[in-house]
Protein backbone atom coordinates (compact mmCIF):
# COMPACT_ATOMS: atom_id res chain seq x y z
CA UNK A 1 0.00 0.00 0.00
CA UNK A 2 1.09 3.49 -0.85
CA UNK A 3 -0.33 5.84 1.81
CA UNK A 4 -0.11 9.55 1.08
CA UNK A 5 -1.15 12.24 3.54
CA UNK A 6 -3.15 15.10 2.03
CA UNK A 7 -3.67 18.36 3.86
CA UNK A 8 -4.39 22.04 3.33
CA UNK A 9 -6.08 24.91 5.10
CA UNK A 10 -9.66 26.07 4.75
CA UNK A 11 -10.26 27.41 1.25
CA UNK A 12 -7.18 25.71 -0.19
CA UNK A 13 -9.14 23.33 -2.42
CA UNK A 14 -7.95 20.19 -0.63
CA UNK A 15 -11.33 18.52 -1.06
CA UNK A 16 -11.24 19.17 -4.80
CA UNK A 17 -7.79 17.59 -5.03
CA UNK A 18 -9.04 14.62 -3.02
CA UNK A 19 -11.92 14.10 -5.47
CA UNK A 20 -9.53 14.32 -8.42
CA UNK A 21 -7.27 11.68 -6.89
CA UNK A 22 -10.29 9.45 -6.25
CA UNK A 23 -11.24 9.81 -9.91
CA UNK A 24 -7.76 8.51 -10.79
CA UNK A 25 -8.21 5.41 -8.65
CA UNK A 26 -7.07 6.37 -5.16
CA UNK A 27 -8.92 5.16 -2.07
CA UNK A 28 -9.73 8.16 0.10
CA UNK A 29 -9.66 7.94 3.90
CA UNK A 30 -11.43 11.21 4.65
CA UNK A 31 -10.86 12.58 8.15
CA UNK A 32 -13.71 15.10 7.89
CA UNK A 33 -16.17 12.46 6.68
CA UNK A 34 -15.13 10.15 9.52
CA UNK A 35 -15.62 12.99 12.01
CA UNK A 36 -19.13 13.66 10.70
CA UNK A 37 -20.06 9.98 10.95
CA UNK A 38 -18.73 9.72 14.49
CA UNK A 39 -20.77 12.76 15.54
CA UNK A 40 -24.13 11.44 14.37
CA UNK A 41 -26.96 11.26 16.90
CA UNK A 42 -26.75 8.19 19.11
CA UNK A 43 -22.96 7.90 19.09
CA UNK A 44 -20.71 8.24 22.12
CA UNK A 45 -19.03 11.27 20.54
CA UNK A 46 -22.42 12.95 20.04
CA UNK A 47 -23.32 12.40 23.69
CA UNK A 48 -19.98 13.74 24.91
CA UNK A 49 -20.29 16.86 22.76
CA UNK A 50 -23.81 17.61 23.96
CA UNK A 51 -22.69 17.13 27.56
CA UNK A 52 -19.79 19.54 27.07
CA UNK A 53 -21.38 22.21 24.87
CA UNK A 54 -25.07 22.09 25.84
CA UNK A 55 -27.63 23.42 23.36
CA UNK A 56 -25.95 22.36 20.13
CA UNK A 57 -28.58 19.99 18.70
CA UNK A 58 -30.57 21.18 15.68
CA UNK A 59 -34.22 20.64 14.85
CA UNK A 60 -33.32 17.43 13.01
CA UNK A 61 -31.84 15.91 16.16
CA UNK A 62 -28.30 16.09 14.83
CA UNK A 63 -25.48 18.34 15.98
CA UNK A 64 -25.65 21.93 14.77
CA UNK A 65 -22.14 22.00 13.32
CA UNK A 66 -22.28 25.72 12.54
CA UNK A 67 -23.13 26.55 16.15
CA UNK A 68 -20.33 24.33 17.43
CA UNK A 69 -17.88 25.95 15.01
CA UNK A 70 -18.87 29.40 16.26
CA UNK A 71 -18.34 28.27 19.85
CA UNK A 72 -14.96 26.62 19.44
CA UNK A 73 -13.32 29.11 17.10
CA UNK A 74 -13.95 31.93 19.57
CA UNK A 75 -12.91 29.98 22.69
CA UNK A 76 -9.52 28.25 22.90
CA UNK A 77 -10.56 26.02 25.80
CA UNK A 78 -13.70 24.93 23.98
CA UNK A 79 -11.61 23.99 20.94
CA UNK A 80 -9.22 22.01 23.14
CA UNK A 81 -12.15 20.18 24.74
CA UNK A 82 -13.68 19.40 21.34
CA UNK A 83 -10.40 17.99 20.09
CA UNK A 84 -10.09 15.76 23.17
CA UNK A 85 -13.53 14.32 22.47
CA UNK A 86 -13.27 13.87 18.72
CA UNK A 87 -9.64 13.26 17.78
CA UNK A 88 -9.07 9.92 19.56
CA UNK A 89 -12.17 8.42 17.95
CA UNK A 90 -11.16 9.71 14.52
CA UNK A 91 -7.69 8.24 14.98
CA UNK A 92 -9.05 4.80 15.82
CA UNK A 93 -11.31 4.74 12.75
CA UNK A 94 -8.58 6.01 10.43
CA UNK A 95 -6.24 3.28 11.65
CA UNK A 96 -8.94 0.64 11.16
CA UNK A 97 -9.38 1.69 7.53
CA UNK A 98 -5.63 1.86 6.92
CA UNK A 99 -5.13 -1.61 8.39
CA UNK A 100 -7.72 -3.01 5.98
CA UNK A 101 -5.52 -1.87 3.08
CA UNK A 102 -2.06 -2.66 4.44
CA UNK A 103 -1.43 -5.85 2.49
CA UNK A 104 -2.86 -4.57 -0.80
CA UNK A 105 -1.44 -2.64 -3.75
CA UNK A 106 -3.85 0.24 -3.12
CA UNK A 107 -2.94 3.89 -3.42
CA UNK A 108 -4.62 5.36 -0.35
CA UNK A 109 -4.98 9.04 0.48
CA UNK A 110 -5.22 10.06 4.12
CA UNK A 111 -7.22 13.27 3.66
CA UNK A 112 -6.63 14.92 7.01
CA UNK A 113 -6.77 18.70 7.55
CA UNK A 114 -4.86 18.49 10.85
CA UNK A 115 -1.85 16.60 9.51
CA UNK A 116 0.57 19.38 10.45
CA UNK A 117 -0.88 19.61 13.96
CA UNK A 118 -1.08 15.82 14.42
CA UNK A 119 1.57 14.10 12.26
CA UNK A 120 1.12 10.44 11.35
CA UNK A 121 3.82 7.79 11.18
CA UNK A 122 4.65 5.54 8.26
CA UNK A 123 3.29 7.67 5.44
CA UNK A 124 4.77 7.16 1.98
CA UNK A 125 4.63 10.91 1.41
CA UNK A 126 2.69 14.11 2.12
CA UNK A 127 0.90 16.42 -0.30
CA UNK A 128 0.08 19.96 0.81
CA UNK A 129 -2.46 21.98 -1.15
CA UNK A 130 -1.27 25.56 -0.79
CA UNK A 131 -2.91 28.89 -1.53
CA UNK A 132 -2.38 32.49 -0.43
CA UNK A 133 -4.33 33.22 2.75
CA UNK A 134 -6.23 36.19 1.32
CA UNK A 135 -7.28 34.16 -1.70
CA UNK A 136 -8.45 31.35 0.60
CA UNK A 137 -10.60 33.80 2.55
CA UNK A 138 -12.10 35.22 -0.64
CA UNK A 139 -12.97 31.75 -1.94
CA UNK A 140 -14.67 30.64 1.27
CA UNK A 141 -16.68 33.87 1.47
CA UNK A 142 -17.75 33.38 -2.17
CA UNK A 143 -18.44 29.64 -2.05
CA UNK A 144 -19.79 29.11 1.48
CA UNK A 145 -21.28 32.49 2.30
CA UNK A 146 -19.22 32.88 5.46
CA UNK A 147 -18.09 36.26 6.78
CA UNK A 148 -14.46 37.07 6.09
CA UNK A 149 -13.81 37.61 9.81
CA UNK A 150 -15.15 34.13 10.62
CA UNK A 151 -12.98 32.54 7.95
CA UNK A 152 -9.92 34.37 9.23
CA UNK A 153 -10.71 33.23 12.79
CA UNK A 154 -10.68 29.61 11.60
CA UNK A 155 -7.42 30.12 9.73
CA UNK A 156 -5.86 31.61 12.85
CA UNK A 157 -6.75 28.45 14.80
CA UNK A 158 -5.19 26.14 12.21
CA UNK A 159 -1.55 25.35 11.60
CA UNK A 160 0.16 28.15 9.73
CA UNK A 161 0.76 28.00 6.01
CA UNK A 162 4.48 27.73 6.77
CA UNK A 163 3.96 24.82 9.17
CA UNK A 164 2.06 22.88 6.53
CA UNK A 165 4.63 23.56 3.83
CA UNK A 166 7.36 22.34 6.20
CA UNK A 167 5.90 18.80 6.17
CA UNK A 168 5.27 18.69 2.42
CA UNK A 169 6.93 16.23 0.08
CA UNK A 170 4.82 17.51 -2.82
CA UNK A 171 3.15 20.93 -2.99
CA UNK A 172 0.10 21.68 -5.13
CA UNK A 173 -0.28 25.40 -5.72
CA UNK A 174 -4.00 26.02 -6.11
CA UNK A 175 -3.82 29.75 -6.80
CA UNK A 176 -4.33 29.38 -10.54
CA UNK A 177 -6.86 27.94 -12.95
CA UNK A 178 -8.62 24.59 -12.90
CA UNK A 179 -6.36 23.52 -15.76
CA UNK A 180 -3.31 24.32 -13.62
CA UNK A 181 -4.76 22.24 -10.80
CA UNK A 182 -5.48 19.26 -13.05
CA UNK A 183 -1.91 19.36 -14.38
CA UNK A 184 -0.47 19.33 -10.86
CA UNK A 185 -2.75 16.51 -9.72
CA UNK A 186 -1.61 14.48 -12.74
CA UNK A 187 2.00 15.15 -11.74
CA UNK A 188 1.25 14.03 -8.18
CA UNK A 189 -0.32 10.82 -9.50
CA UNK A 190 2.84 10.09 -11.48
CA UNK A 191 4.94 10.89 -8.38
CA UNK A 192 3.17 8.15 -6.42
CA UNK A 193 5.00 5.52 -8.52
CA UNK A 194 8.30 6.63 -6.96
CA UNK A 195 7.10 6.35 -3.36
CA UNK A 196 7.94 3.60 -0.85
CA UNK A 197 5.36 1.33 0.66
CA UNK A 198 3.74 2.65 3.84
CA UNK A 199 5.50 1.70 7.07
CA UNK A 200 4.28 -0.93 9.47
CA UNK A 201 3.11 1.85 11.81
CA UNK A 202 1.25 3.69 9.05
CA UNK A 203 -1.34 6.08 10.36
CA UNK A 204 -0.28 5.97 14.00
CA UNK A 205 0.30 9.30 15.70
CA UNK A 206 3.88 10.48 15.36
GROMACS .gro file of N, CA, C and O in nm, residues 20 33-34 65 72 75 95 122 141 149 157 162 192:
model
   52
   20UNK      N    1  -1.028   1.459  -0.719
   20UNK     CA    2  -0.953   1.432  -0.842
   20UNK      C    3  -0.868   1.306  -0.827
   20UNK      O    4  -0.857   1.226  -0.921
   33UNK      N    5  -1.500   1.334   0.682
   33UNK     CA    6  -1.617   1.246   0.668
   33UNK      C    7  -1.628   1.151   0.787
   33UNK      O    8  -1.738   1.124   0.837
   34UNK      N    9  -1.513   1.101   0.834
   34UNK     CA   10  -1.513   1.015   0.952
   34UNK      C   11  -1.564   1.092   1.072
   34UNK      O   12  -1.645   1.041   1.151
   65UNK      N   13  -2.358   2.185   1.352
   65UNK     CA   14  -2.214   2.200   1.332
   65UNK      C   15  -2.173   2.347   1.322
   65UNK      O   16  -2.065   2.386   1.367
   72UNK      N   17  -1.634   2.705   1.922
   72UNK     CA   18  -1.496   2.662   1.944
   72UNK      C   19  -1.393   2.755   1.881
   72UNK      O   20  -1.280   2.764   1.931
   75UNK      N   21  -1.322   3.038   2.131
   75UNK     CA   22  -1.291   2.998   2.269
   75UNK      C   23  -1.186   2.887   2.264
   75UNK      O   24  -1.216   2.774   2.228
   95UNK      N   25  -0.714   0.442   1.158
   95UNK     CA   26  -0.624   0.328   1.165
   95UNK      C   27  -0.694   0.199   1.121
   95UNK      O   28  -0.633   0.115   1.053
  122UNK      N   29   0.469   0.656   0.930
  122UNK     CA   30   0.465   0.554   0.826
  122UNK      C   31   0.408   0.595   0.693
  122UNK      O   32   0.384   0.510   0.608
  141UNK      N   33  -1.560   3.289   0.142
  141UNK     CA   34  -1.668   3.387   0.147
  141UNK      C   35  -1.759   3.370   0.025
  141UNK      O   36  -1.883   3.369   0.036
  149UNK      N   37  -1.439   3.765   0.846
  149UNK     CA   38  -1.381   3.761   0.981
  149UNK      C   39  -1.390   3.621   1.041
  149UNK      O   40  -1.299   3.578   1.114
  157UNK      N   41  -0.677   2.959   1.388
  157UNK     CA   42  -0.675   2.845   1.480
  157UNK      C   43  -0.606   2.723   1.419
  157UNK      O   44  -0.576   2.626   1.489
  162UNK      N   45   0.307   2.814   0.673
  162UNK     CA   46   0.448   2.773   0.677
  162UNK      C   47   0.465   2.638   0.744
  162UNK      O   48   0.547   2.555   0.700
  192UNK      N   49   0.347   0.928  -0.731
  192UNK     CA   50   0.317   0.815  -0.642
  192UNK      C   51   0.399   0.691  -0.678
  192UNK      O   52   0.434   0.612  -0.590
   0.00000   0.00000   0.00000
